[in-house]
Short mmCIF file of C-alpha atoms in Angstrom, two decimals:
data_model
loop_
_atom_site.label_atom_id
_atom_site.label_comp_id
_atom_site.label_asym_id
_atom_site.label_seq_id
_atom_site.Cartn_x
_atom_site.Cartn_y
_atom_site.Cartn_z
CA MET X 1 -44.00 -41.90 -40.92
CA ARG X 2 -47.20 -41.97 -38.79
CA ALA X 3 -50.39 -43.16 -39.57
CA VAL X 4 -53.57 -43.53 -38.37
CA VAL X 5 -54.84 -47.29 -38.30
CA CYS X 6 -58.34 -49.22 -38.26
CA HIS X 7 -57.18 -52.49 -36.78
CA SER X 8 -60.98 -53.71 -36.39
CA TYR X 9 -64.21 -52.35 -37.17
CA GLY X 10 -65.55 -50.02 -34.62
CA THR X 11 -65.83 -46.07 -33.51
CA PRO X 12 -63.38 -43.29 -33.78
CA ASP X 13 -61.70 -44.25 -30.29
CA ASP X 14 -60.92 -47.67 -31.60
CA LEU X 15 -58.21 -46.26 -34.49
CA VAL X 16 -54.41 -46.08 -32.85
CA VAL X 17 -51.78 -43.66 -34.64
CA GLU X 18 -48.90 -45.25 -34.91
CA ASP X 19 -45.67 -45.92 -37.23
CA VAL X 20 -46.18 -47.84 -39.97
CA ALA X 21 -43.23 -48.17 -43.27
CA ASP X 22 -42.85 -44.67 -45.84
CA PRO X 23 -44.55 -46.05 -48.63
CA VAL X 24 -42.53 -46.37 -52.24
CA PRO X 25 -44.01 -45.78 -55.44
CA GLY X 26 -45.07 -47.93 -58.62
CA PRO X 27 -45.17 -47.70 -61.68
CA GLY X 28 -48.19 -44.44 -62.59
CA GLN X 29 -47.87 -43.90 -58.63
CA LEU X 30 -46.73 -41.06 -56.52
CA VAL X 31 -46.23 -40.62 -52.57
CA VAL X 32 -47.17 -37.50 -51.28
CA ARG X 33 -46.45 -35.68 -47.91
CA VAL X 34 -49.87 -34.80 -46.96
CA ARG X 35 -50.00 -31.78 -45.50
CA ALA X 36 -54.01 -31.36 -44.70
CA ALA X 37 -56.69 -34.39 -44.73
CA ALA X 38 -60.50 -33.68 -45.02
CA VAL X 39 -62.85 -35.34 -42.99
CA ASN X 40 -66.19 -37.05 -44.81
CA PHE X 41 -69.08 -38.39 -42.94
CA PRO X 42 -68.35 -41.74 -45.29
CA ASP X 43 -64.82 -42.33 -42.80
CA VAL X 44 -67.05 -42.88 -39.88
CA LEU X 45 -69.20 -45.29 -41.82
CA LEU X 46 -65.83 -47.08 -43.17
CA ILE X 47 -64.08 -47.48 -39.94
CA ALA X 48 -67.70 -49.30 -38.41
CA GLY X 49 -67.82 -51.69 -41.77
CA LYS X 50 -70.70 -49.87 -42.45
CA TYR X 51 -70.55 -48.26 -45.55
CA GLN X 52 -71.89 -49.55 -48.80
CA VAL X 53 -67.93 -50.94 -50.25
CA LYS X 54 -66.20 -52.54 -46.69
CA ILE X 55 -62.53 -52.17 -46.37
CA PRO X 56 -60.48 -55.02 -45.12
CA VAL X 57 -58.58 -54.47 -42.03
CA PRO X 58 -56.42 -53.11 -41.13
CA PHE X 59 -56.08 -49.75 -43.52
CA THR X 60 -55.38 -46.41 -42.53
CA PRO X 61 -58.69 -43.99 -42.72
CA GLY X 62 -59.14 -40.92 -45.00
CA SER X 63 -60.04 -39.94 -48.64
CA GLU X 64 -59.12 -36.20 -49.65
CA LEU X 65 -55.39 -34.37 -49.47
CA ALA X 66 -53.85 -32.18 -50.08
CA GLY X 67 -49.22 -32.25 -50.20
CA GLU X 68 -46.48 -32.65 -51.50
CA VAL X 69 -44.96 -34.87 -54.28
CA VAL X 70 -41.53 -36.43 -52.59
CA ALA X 71 -41.05 -39.47 -54.95
CA VAL X 72 -42.96 -40.31 -58.28
CA GLY X 73 -42.81 -44.06 -60.17
CA ASP X 74 -42.49 -44.04 -63.72
CA GLY X 75 -44.69 -42.81 -65.73
CA ALA X 76 -46.57 -40.72 -63.19
CA GLY X 77 -46.49 -37.26 -64.28
CA PHE X 78 -45.44 -35.54 -61.86
CA ARG X 79 -42.02 -34.00 -59.75
CA PRO X 80 -41.04 -33.86 -56.54
CA GLY X 81 -42.13 -30.62 -54.98
CA GLN X 82 -45.08 -29.73 -56.65
CA ARG X 83 -48.53 -29.30 -54.91
CA VAL X 84 -51.19 -31.49 -55.39
CA VAL X 85 -55.17 -32.56 -53.94
CA ALA X 86 -55.93 -35.85 -54.51
CA THR X 87 -59.03 -38.20 -53.89
CA THR X 88 -58.47 -41.62 -52.60
CA PRO X 89 -60.36 -44.47 -51.24
CA THR X 90 -58.32 -44.84 -48.19
CA GLY X 91 -55.13 -43.92 -47.10
CA ALA X 92 -55.19 -40.04 -46.46
CA PHE X 93 -55.29 -39.79 -42.92
CA ALA X 94 -51.13 -40.39 -42.83
CA GLU X 95 -48.26 -38.63 -42.92
CA GLN X 96 -47.28 -39.84 -46.57
CA ALA X 97 -49.83 -40.88 -48.89
CA LEU X 98 -49.26 -43.68 -52.17
CA LEU X 99 -51.54 -42.64 -54.32
CA ASP X 100 -52.57 -43.33 -58.63
CA ALA X 101 -51.12 -40.49 -60.50
CA ALA X 102 -54.39 -40.09 -62.01
CA SER X 103 -56.40 -39.18 -59.06
CA ALA X 104 -54.27 -36.69 -58.08
CA ALA X 105 -54.19 -33.00 -59.77
CA LEU X 106 -52.47 -29.60 -59.16
CA ILE X 107 -53.62 -26.83 -56.72
CA PRO X 108 -54.49 -24.08 -58.02
CA ASP X 109 -51.69 -20.86 -56.91
CA GLY X 110 -53.73 -19.05 -54.24
CA ALA X 111 -55.35 -21.80 -53.09
CA ASP X 112 -53.89 -23.20 -49.49
CA PHE X 113 -53.73 -26.83 -48.25
CA ALA X 114 -57.07 -26.98 -45.81
CA SER X 115 -58.65 -25.60 -49.15
CA ALA X 116 -57.69 -27.82 -51.21
CA ALA X 117 -58.48 -31.08 -49.32
CA ALA X 118 -61.60 -29.69 -48.12
CA PHE X 119 -62.96 -29.07 -52.30
CA GLY X 120 -63.25 -32.45 -53.32
CA VAL X 121 -65.47 -34.92 -52.43
CA THR X 122 -68.82 -32.57 -51.20
CA TYR X 123 -68.26 -29.99 -53.70
CA ARG X 124 -68.52 -32.82 -56.76
CA THR X 125 -71.45 -34.52 -55.09
CA ALA X 126 -73.69 -31.52 -54.76
CA TYR X 127 -72.47 -30.09 -58.26
CA HIS X 128 -72.91 -33.59 -59.54
CA ALA X 129 -76.46 -33.76 -58.13
CA LEU X 130 -77.44 -30.25 -58.36
CA ARG X 131 -75.94 -29.85 -62.35
CA SER X 132 -76.38 -33.08 -63.58
CA ILE X 133 -79.23 -34.79 -61.62
CA ALA X 134 -81.85 -31.68 -61.02
CA GLU X 135 -80.79 -29.91 -63.50
CA VAL X 136 -80.60 -26.88 -61.59
CA ALA X 137 -81.20 -23.32 -63.58
CA GLN X 138 -81.38 -19.58 -62.33
CA GLY X 139 -84.04 -18.51 -60.29
CA TYR X 140 -85.08 -22.56 -59.22
CA TRP X 141 -85.83 -22.83 -55.42
CA VAL X 142 -82.85 -25.70 -53.57
CA VAL X 143 -84.03 -26.66 -50.33
CA VAL X 144 -81.35 -28.07 -48.71
CA LEU X 145 -81.27 -30.32 -45.84
CA GLY X 146 -78.45 -30.46 -43.43
CA ALA X 147 -77.20 -26.99 -45.13
CA ALA X 148 -74.74 -26.30 -42.38
CA GLY X 149 -72.39 -29.87 -43.27
CA GLY X 150 -70.07 -30.81 -45.87
CA VAL X 151 -72.57 -31.84 -48.46
CA GLY X 152 -74.59 -29.43 -47.41
CA LEU X 153 -72.75 -26.43 -47.00
CA ALA X 154 -71.36 -27.40 -50.13
CA ALA X 155 -74.97 -27.06 -52.21
CA VAL X 156 -75.48 -23.85 -50.90
CA ASP X 157 -72.38 -22.82 -51.85
CA LEU X 158 -72.82 -24.23 -55.43
CA ALA X 159 -76.56 -23.47 -55.84
CA VAL X 160 -75.80 -19.65 -54.93
CA ALA X 161 -73.03 -19.57 -57.56
CA MET X 162 -75.90 -20.77 -60.32
CA LYS X 163 -77.94 -18.33 -59.45
CA ALA X 164 -80.91 -20.70 -57.43
CA ARG X 165 -82.52 -19.53 -54.77
CA VAL X 166 -81.42 -21.71 -51.56
CA LEU X 167 -83.68 -22.54 -48.47
CA ALA X 168 -81.23 -24.12 -46.25
CA ALA X 169 -82.60 -26.32 -43.30
CA ALA X 170 -80.72 -26.90 -40.42
CA SER X 171 -80.78 -27.60 -36.71
CA SER X 172 -79.74 -24.72 -34.74
CA ALA X 173 -79.57 -20.74 -35.12
CA GLU X 174 -75.77 -20.98 -35.26
CA LYS X 175 -75.91 -23.43 -38.37
CA LEU X 176 -78.73 -21.13 -40.11
CA GLU X 177 -76.65 -17.96 -39.31
CA LEU X 178 -73.69 -19.78 -41.46
CA CYS X 179 -76.23 -20.59 -43.95
CA ARG X 180 -77.48 -16.97 -44.57
CA ARG X 181 -73.77 -15.77 -44.40
CA ARG X 182 -73.12 -18.19 -47.55
CA GLY X 183 -76.11 -17.15 -49.12
CA ALA X 184 -79.00 -19.26 -48.12
CA GLU X 185 -82.08 -16.56 -48.87
CA ALA X 186 -84.15 -18.89 -46.51
CA THR X 187 -83.56 -20.99 -43.71
CA VAL X 188 -85.61 -23.20 -41.43
CA ASP X 189 -85.05 -24.87 -37.96
CA TYR X 190 -86.26 -28.67 -38.86
CA ASP X 191 -86.20 -29.24 -35.22
CA ARG X 192 -88.56 -26.71 -34.13
CA GLU X 193 -90.32 -25.83 -36.83
CA ASP X 194 -93.42 -27.27 -39.18
CA LEU X 195 -90.66 -28.06 -42.24
CA LYS X 196 -93.43 -29.24 -45.13
CA ALA X 197 -95.53 -26.03 -44.37
CA ARG X 198 -91.85 -23.95 -44.15
CA ILE X 199 -91.28 -25.04 -46.88
CA ARG X 200 -94.41 -24.20 -48.61
CA GLU X 201 -94.51 -20.46 -47.33
CA LEU X 202 -91.13 -19.43 -47.71
CA THR X 203 -91.04 -20.57 -51.55
CA GLY X 204 -94.30 -19.93 -52.28
CA ASP X 205 -95.18 -22.89 -52.85
CA ALA X 206 -92.29 -23.19 -55.59
CA ALA X 207 -89.64 -25.69 -54.38
CA ARG X 208 -88.56 -26.95 -57.20
CA VAL X 209 -85.37 -29.28 -55.90
CA VAL X 210 -84.88 -30.77 -52.49
CA LEU X 211 -81.17 -32.10 -52.11
CA ASP X 212 -81.24 -34.53 -48.68
CA PRO X 213 -77.92 -35.92 -47.21
CA VAL X 214 -79.65 -36.32 -43.92
CA GLY X 215 -82.18 -39.04 -44.02
CA GLY X 216 -84.24 -39.85 -40.80
CA PRO X 217 -87.47 -37.89 -39.99
CA TYR X 218 -86.39 -34.84 -42.56
CA ALA X 219 -87.02 -36.41 -45.74
CA GLU X 220 -90.57 -37.21 -46.10
CA PRO X 221 -91.83 -33.36 -44.53
CA ALA X 222 -89.12 -31.88 -47.21
CA LEU X 223 -90.53 -34.24 -49.62
CA ARG X 224 -94.30 -33.22 -49.02
CA GLY X 225 -92.94 -29.35 -49.32
CA LEU X 226 -91.87 -30.06 -52.85
CA ALA X 227 -93.94 -28.38 -55.43
CA ARG X 228 -95.43 -30.38 -58.04
CA GLY X 229 -93.06 -31.86 -60.41
CA GLY X 230 -90.13 -31.23 -58.46
CA THR X 231 -87.42 -33.15 -58.26
CA PHE X 232 -86.47 -35.05 -54.43
CA ILE X 233 -82.50 -36.53 -54.39
CA THR X 234 -81.60 -38.49 -51.43
CA LEU X 235 -77.09 -38.28 -51.01
CA GLY X 236 -76.69 -40.15 -47.84
CA TYR X 237 -78.28 -40.78 -43.80
CA ALA X 238 -76.10 -38.43 -42.17
CA SER X 239 -78.54 -38.98 -39.18
CA GLY X 240 -78.19 -42.80 -39.23
CA THR X 241 -81.54 -43.85 -40.29
CA ILE X 242 -82.85 -44.47 -43.59
CA PRO X 243 -86.31 -42.86 -44.32
CA SER X 244 -89.22 -45.46 -45.75
CA ILE X 245 -91.20 -42.34 -48.06
CA PRO X 246 -94.48 -43.08 -49.32
CA LEU X 247 -94.51 -43.73 -52.64
CA ASN X 248 -98.34 -42.62 -52.56
CA LEU X 249 -96.81 -39.21 -52.64
CA VAL X 250 -94.58 -39.59 -55.96
CA LEU X 251 -97.76 -40.17 -57.44
CA LEU X 252 -99.76 -37.75 -56.86
CA LYS X 253 -97.65 -35.21 -56.72
CA GLY X 254 -95.46 -36.16 -60.41
CA ILE X 255 -92.11 -36.03 -57.89
CA THR X 256 -89.19 -37.19 -59.56
CA LEU X 257 -87.15 -39.50 -56.58
CA ARG X 258 -83.47 -39.75 -57.91
CA GLY X 259 -80.64 -40.56 -55.74
CA MET X 260 -76.96 -39.87 -56.13
CA GLU X 261 -73.88 -41.69 -54.99
CA ILE X 262 -70.52 -40.06 -55.99
CA ARG X 263 -68.35 -43.40 -57.10
CA THR X 264 -71.42 -45.01 -59.20
CA PHE X 265 -72.39 -41.79 -60.77
CA MET X 266 -68.56 -41.01 -61.88
CA ALA X 267 -68.59 -45.03 -63.29
CA ASP X 268 -72.22 -44.58 -64.84
CA ARG X 269 -72.09 -41.04 -66.28
CA PRO X 270 -68.18 -40.51 -67.15
CA HIS X 271 -68.94 -37.37 -69.99
CA ASP X 272 -71.73 -35.49 -67.69
CA ALA X 273 -68.80 -36.18 -64.71
CA ALA X 274 -65.47 -34.71 -66.27
CA ARG X 275 -67.62 -32.02 -67.56
CA ASP X 276 -68.88 -30.89 -63.58
CA MET X 277 -65.17 -31.74 -62.93
CA ARG X 278 -64.48 -29.41 -65.35
CA GLU X 279 -66.83 -26.66 -64.50
CA LEU X 280 -65.80 -27.31 -60.22
CA ASP X 281 -61.70 -26.98 -61.45
CA ASP X 282 -62.77 -23.77 -62.81
CA MET X 283 -64.73 -21.87 -60.38
CA PHE X 284 -62.32 -23.12 -57.50
CA ALA X 285 -59.24 -21.43 -58.94
CA ALA X 286 -60.98 -18.41 -60.29
CA GLY X 287 -61.74 -18.45 -56.22
CA THR X 288 -65.80 -18.86 -56.82
CA VAL X 289 -66.60 -21.19 -54.17
CA ARG X 290 -64.12 -21.57 -51.38
CA PRO X 291 -64.98 -24.15 -48.52
CA TYR X 292 -66.05 -23.30 -44.97
CA ILE X 293 -63.61 -24.98 -42.27
CA GLY X 294 -65.17 -25.38 -38.99
CA ALA X 295 -63.17 -27.38 -37.03
CA ARG X 296 -59.11 -27.97 -37.67
CA PHE X 297 -57.19 -31.18 -35.92
CA PRO X 298 -53.62 -32.43 -35.63
CA LEU X 299 -53.15 -36.05 -36.66
CA ALA X 300 -53.32 -37.28 -33.03
CA GLN X 301 -56.73 -36.20 -32.67
CA THR X 302 -57.83 -37.77 -35.55
CA PRO X 303 -60.89 -39.84 -33.62
CA ALA X 304 -62.03 -36.68 -31.90
CA ALA X 305 -62.06 -34.80 -35.72
CA LEU X 306 -63.88 -38.28 -36.67
CA ARG X 307 -66.33 -37.87 -33.56
CA HIS X 308 -67.24 -34.03 -34.46
CA VAL X 309 -68.34 -35.49 -37.57
CA ALA X 310 -70.18 -38.39 -36.50
CA GLU X 311 -72.20 -36.20 -34.46
CA ARG X 312 -73.34 -33.66 -36.06
CA LYS X 313 -71.45 -31.25 -34.85
CA VAL X 314 -69.61 -30.15 -38.07
CA LEU X 315 -69.82 -26.53 -39.51
CA GLY X 316 -69.40 -26.71 -43.18
CA LYS X 317 -65.75 -29.81 -43.43
CA VAL X 318 -63.19 -30.41 -40.41
CA VAL X 319 -59.94 -30.56 -41.15
CA ILE X 320 -56.82 -32.52 -40.20
CA ASP X 321 -53.45 -30.18 -40.22
CA VAL X 322 -51.01 -33.13 -40.62
CA ALA X 323 -47.73 -31.50 -41.11
#
């Protein structure tokens, strides 16, 4: 089979697509013929050796996939031909993927492979942050930075579904128009407008929550725009810069500053994570939320797909069509 392989840490252009041995499932495992795989910003960090967890080379990147079961090991609980979606630390950018059966779930009827693959990581991240960390309620003003990206647009979709009021912040008119189409009530171009002042103006100084997957120069003005007693959640640093926050702002405004990382959240709060995932699965099965797929690439162009994400060109999700 063909697979994308990272032989040494570097840039997307250092990846190669090559023939590798077909995987064979062991007990509790299954092999999936990958039909679609989603690209996430952590994939860029993993191939650069800059993610929180360092994967030994060589490895095949990619953490989200959807496809058809082709082989099962003892006790896997699936059968060949079933349509499944799965998350995995690595291995999705390939024609076949070897998975632990516990990481896979059936795709609901009516959902296509690309939507199923694009739903998992970003929507879980956004929903855990909104539901369990910020405890967003109906009518809350929620400010989303990087609102047209993967996690950002998922947060817009989910906050709207939760009947919150969304202020979407992004860096271009095209991105902000997409956010408005997805239900954002207000928007701000943080590269051309005063982010702090516009948050206060547009929300009536009532912003209860900021979700920040971007970091860099946007974090501090967004925190300053929060209402007294608000909650600021840091989710990642797609800008490439980890911000330094003056803690006196937290003190003077009574702000709660929280971090949320999906891997440790699921380990630290398994009951909340299980509840959130049940609720998300119900929303996806009902069609209440569906990811917006802004770009699609064939497997051979996986490096270009990763560059698209790394350079912050993406609207919504990027999907690799494998077969």
